[in-house]
PDB file of C-alpha atoms and ligand atoms in Angstrom:
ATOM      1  CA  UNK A   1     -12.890  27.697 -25.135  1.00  0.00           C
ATOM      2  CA  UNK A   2     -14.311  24.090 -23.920  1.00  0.00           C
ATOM      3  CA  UNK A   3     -16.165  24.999 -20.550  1.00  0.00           C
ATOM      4  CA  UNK A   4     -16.525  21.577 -19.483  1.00  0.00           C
ATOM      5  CA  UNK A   5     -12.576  21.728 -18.936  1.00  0.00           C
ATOM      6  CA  UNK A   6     -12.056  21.532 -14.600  1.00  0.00           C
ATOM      7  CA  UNK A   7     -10.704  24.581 -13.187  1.00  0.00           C
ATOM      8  CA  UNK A   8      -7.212  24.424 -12.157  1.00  0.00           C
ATOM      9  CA  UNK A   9      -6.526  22.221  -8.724  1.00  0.00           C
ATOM     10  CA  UNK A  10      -4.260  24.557  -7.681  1.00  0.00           C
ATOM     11  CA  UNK A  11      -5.309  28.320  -8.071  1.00  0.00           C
ATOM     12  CA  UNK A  12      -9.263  27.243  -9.219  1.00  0.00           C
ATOM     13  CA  UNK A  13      -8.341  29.576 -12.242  1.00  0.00           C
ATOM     14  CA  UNK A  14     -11.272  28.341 -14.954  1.00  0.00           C
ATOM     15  CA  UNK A  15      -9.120  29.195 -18.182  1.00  0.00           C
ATOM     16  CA  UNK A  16      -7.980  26.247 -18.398  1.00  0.00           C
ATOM     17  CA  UNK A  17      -6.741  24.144 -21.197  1.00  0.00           C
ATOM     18  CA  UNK A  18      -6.008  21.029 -22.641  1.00  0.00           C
ATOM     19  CA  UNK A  19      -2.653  20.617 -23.717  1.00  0.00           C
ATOM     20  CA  UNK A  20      -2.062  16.696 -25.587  1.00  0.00           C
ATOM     21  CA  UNK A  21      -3.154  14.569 -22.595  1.00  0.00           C
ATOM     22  CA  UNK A  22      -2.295  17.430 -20.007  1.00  0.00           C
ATOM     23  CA  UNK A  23      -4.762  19.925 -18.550  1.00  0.00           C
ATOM     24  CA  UNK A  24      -2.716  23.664 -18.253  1.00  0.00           C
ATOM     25  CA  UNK A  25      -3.214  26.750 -16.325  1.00  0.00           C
ATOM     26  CA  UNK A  26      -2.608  29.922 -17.462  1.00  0.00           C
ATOM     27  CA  UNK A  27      -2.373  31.590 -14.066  1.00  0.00           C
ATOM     28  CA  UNK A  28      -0.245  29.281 -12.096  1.00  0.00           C
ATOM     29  CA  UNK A  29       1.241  27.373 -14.748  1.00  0.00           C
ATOM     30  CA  UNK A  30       0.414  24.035 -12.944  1.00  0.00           C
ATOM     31  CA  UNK A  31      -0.108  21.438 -15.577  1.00  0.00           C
ATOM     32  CA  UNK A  32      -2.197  17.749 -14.956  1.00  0.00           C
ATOM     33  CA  UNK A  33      -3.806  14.854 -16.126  1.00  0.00           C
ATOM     34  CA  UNK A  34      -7.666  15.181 -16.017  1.00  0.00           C
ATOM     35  CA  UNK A  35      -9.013  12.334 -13.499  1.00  0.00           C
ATOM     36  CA  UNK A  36      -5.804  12.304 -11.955  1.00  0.00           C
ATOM     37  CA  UNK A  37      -6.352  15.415  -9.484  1.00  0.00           C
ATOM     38  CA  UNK A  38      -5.201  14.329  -6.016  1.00  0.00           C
ATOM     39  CA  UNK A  39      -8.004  16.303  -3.725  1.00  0.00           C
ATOM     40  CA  UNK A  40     -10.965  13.915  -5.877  1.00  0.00           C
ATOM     41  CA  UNK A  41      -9.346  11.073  -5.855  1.00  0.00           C
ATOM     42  CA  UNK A  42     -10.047  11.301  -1.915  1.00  0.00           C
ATOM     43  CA  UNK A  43     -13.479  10.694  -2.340  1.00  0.00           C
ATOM     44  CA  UNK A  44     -13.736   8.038  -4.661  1.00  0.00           C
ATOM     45  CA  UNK A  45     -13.577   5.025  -3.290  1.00  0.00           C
ATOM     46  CA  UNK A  46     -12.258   2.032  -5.456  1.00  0.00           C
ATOM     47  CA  UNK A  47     -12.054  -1.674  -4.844  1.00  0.00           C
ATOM     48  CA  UNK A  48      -9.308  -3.954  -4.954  1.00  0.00           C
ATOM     49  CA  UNK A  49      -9.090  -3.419  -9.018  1.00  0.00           C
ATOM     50  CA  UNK A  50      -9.712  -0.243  -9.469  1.00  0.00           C
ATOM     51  CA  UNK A  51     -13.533  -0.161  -9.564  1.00  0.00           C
ATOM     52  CA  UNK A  52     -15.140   2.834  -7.575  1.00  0.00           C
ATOM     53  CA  UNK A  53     -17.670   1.921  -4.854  1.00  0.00           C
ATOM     54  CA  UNK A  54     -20.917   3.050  -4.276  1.00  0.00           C
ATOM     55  CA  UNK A  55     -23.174   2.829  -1.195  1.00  0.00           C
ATOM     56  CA  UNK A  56     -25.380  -0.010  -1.764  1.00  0.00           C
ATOM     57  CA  UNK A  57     -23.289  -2.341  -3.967  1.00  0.00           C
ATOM     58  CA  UNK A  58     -22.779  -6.091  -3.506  1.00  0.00           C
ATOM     59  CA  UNK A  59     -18.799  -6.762  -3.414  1.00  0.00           C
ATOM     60  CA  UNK A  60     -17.148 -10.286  -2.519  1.00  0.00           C
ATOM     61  CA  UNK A  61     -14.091 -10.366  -0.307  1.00  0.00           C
ATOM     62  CA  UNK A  62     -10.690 -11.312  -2.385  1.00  0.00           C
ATOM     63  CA  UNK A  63      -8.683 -12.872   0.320  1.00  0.00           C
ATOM     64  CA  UNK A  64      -9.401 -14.694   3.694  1.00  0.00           C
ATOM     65  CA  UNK A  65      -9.623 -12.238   6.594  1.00  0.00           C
ATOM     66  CA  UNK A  66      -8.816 -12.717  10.145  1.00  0.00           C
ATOM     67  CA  UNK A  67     -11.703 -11.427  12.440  1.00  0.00           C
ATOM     68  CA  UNK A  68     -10.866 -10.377  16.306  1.00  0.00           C
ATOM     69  CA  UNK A  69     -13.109 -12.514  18.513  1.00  0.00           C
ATOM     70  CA  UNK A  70     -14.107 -15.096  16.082  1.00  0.00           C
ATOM     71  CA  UNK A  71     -12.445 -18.340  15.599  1.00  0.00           C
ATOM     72  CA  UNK A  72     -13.360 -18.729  11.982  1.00  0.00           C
ATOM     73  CA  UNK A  73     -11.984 -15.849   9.325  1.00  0.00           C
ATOM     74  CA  UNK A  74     -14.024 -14.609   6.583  1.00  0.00           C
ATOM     75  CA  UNK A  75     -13.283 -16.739   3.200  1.00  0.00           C
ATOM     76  CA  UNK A  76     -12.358 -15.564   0.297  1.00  0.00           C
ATOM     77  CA  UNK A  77     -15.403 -15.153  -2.215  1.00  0.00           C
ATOM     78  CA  UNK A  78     -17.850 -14.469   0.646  1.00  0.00           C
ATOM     79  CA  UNK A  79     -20.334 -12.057  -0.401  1.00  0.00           C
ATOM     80  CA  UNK A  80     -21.045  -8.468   1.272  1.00  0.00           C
ATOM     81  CA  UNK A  81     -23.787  -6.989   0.184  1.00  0.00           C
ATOM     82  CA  UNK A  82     -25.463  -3.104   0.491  1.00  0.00           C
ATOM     83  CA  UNK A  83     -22.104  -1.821   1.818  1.00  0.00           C
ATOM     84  CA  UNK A  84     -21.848   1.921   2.919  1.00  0.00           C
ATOM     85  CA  UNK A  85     -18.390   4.227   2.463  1.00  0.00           C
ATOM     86  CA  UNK A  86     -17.390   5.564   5.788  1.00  0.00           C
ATOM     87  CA  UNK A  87     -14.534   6.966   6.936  1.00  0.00           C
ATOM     88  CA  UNK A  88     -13.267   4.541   9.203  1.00  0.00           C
ATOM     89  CA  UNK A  89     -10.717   3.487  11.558  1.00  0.00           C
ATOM     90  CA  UNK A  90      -7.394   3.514  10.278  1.00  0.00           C
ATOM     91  CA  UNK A  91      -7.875   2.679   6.186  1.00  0.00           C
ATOM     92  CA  UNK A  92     -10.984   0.614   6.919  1.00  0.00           C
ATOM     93  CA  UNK A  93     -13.443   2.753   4.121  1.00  0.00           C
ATOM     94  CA  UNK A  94     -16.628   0.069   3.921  1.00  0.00           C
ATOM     95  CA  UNK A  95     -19.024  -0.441   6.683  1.00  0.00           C
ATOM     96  CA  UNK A  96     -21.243  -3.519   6.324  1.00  0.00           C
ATOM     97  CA  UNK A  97     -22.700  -6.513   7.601  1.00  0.00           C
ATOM     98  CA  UNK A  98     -21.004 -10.018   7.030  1.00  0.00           C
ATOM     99  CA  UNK A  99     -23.338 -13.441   7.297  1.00  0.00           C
ATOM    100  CA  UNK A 100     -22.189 -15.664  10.289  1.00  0.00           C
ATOM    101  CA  UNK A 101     -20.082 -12.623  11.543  1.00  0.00           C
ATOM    102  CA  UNK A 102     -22.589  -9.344  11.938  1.00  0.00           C
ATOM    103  CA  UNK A 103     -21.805  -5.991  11.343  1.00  0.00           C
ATOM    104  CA  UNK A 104     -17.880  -4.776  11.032  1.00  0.00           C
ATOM    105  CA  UNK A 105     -15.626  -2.493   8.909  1.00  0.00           C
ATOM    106  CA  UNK A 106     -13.326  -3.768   5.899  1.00  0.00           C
ATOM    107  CA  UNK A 107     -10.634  -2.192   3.876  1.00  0.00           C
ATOM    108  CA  UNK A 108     -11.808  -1.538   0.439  1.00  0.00           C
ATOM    109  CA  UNK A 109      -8.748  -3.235  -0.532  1.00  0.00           C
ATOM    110  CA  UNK A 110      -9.540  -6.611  -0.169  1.00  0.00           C
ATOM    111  CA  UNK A 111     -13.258  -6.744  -1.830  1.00  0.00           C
ATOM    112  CA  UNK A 112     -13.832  -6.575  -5.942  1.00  0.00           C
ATOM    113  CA  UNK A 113     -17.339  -5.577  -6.669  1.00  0.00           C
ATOM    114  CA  UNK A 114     -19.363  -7.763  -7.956  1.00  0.00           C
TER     115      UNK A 114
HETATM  116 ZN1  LIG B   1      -3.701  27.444 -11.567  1.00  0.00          ZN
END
């Protein structure tokens, strides 16, 4: 038995077993692809490729952005840097400071770490 198998998702049954690319449990029958579990993809946060996001990184922004109140938008390719994960309004996820535009909330979306 490989113990560094994750319990089940569903029942937290630790018997678990791999089965080709498919994780099984014996109690519940509930069968998955590790890294694909639902409940932790919720906390990983991942840019606008697929990278996951950290507190503290450096990401650029992918497309221009519209801000409320200013009448210039944030271009593409501007830099954000030491960005922290919140859990903001609506599906904004990165709290950070812009030059020229001060602190504000983006969508994880539209940045690609650098
Ligand atoms: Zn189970």
């Amino acid at each position: 038995m490989n113990d560094s198998l994750p319990a089940c998702p569903e029942c937290s049954c630790v018997y678990t077993y791999s089965m080709g690319a498919l994780l099984v449990c014996p109690e519940c029958a509930h069968e998955w692809a590790p890294g694909s579990d639902p409940q932790r993809d919720e906390s990983v946060i991942k840019d606008s490729v697929g990278n996951v996001l950290a507190d503290g990184d450096t990401v650029t922004v992918v497309k221009d952005l519209k801000v409320k109140g200013s009448p210039t938008s944030i271009k593409v390719g501007t830099k954000v840097r030491n960005i922290r994960l919140v859990n903001g309004v609506g599906d904004h996820d990165i709290d950070c400071k812009v030059d020229g535009f001060g602190p504000m909330q983006l969508k994880s979306s539209v940045v690609k770490k650098v």
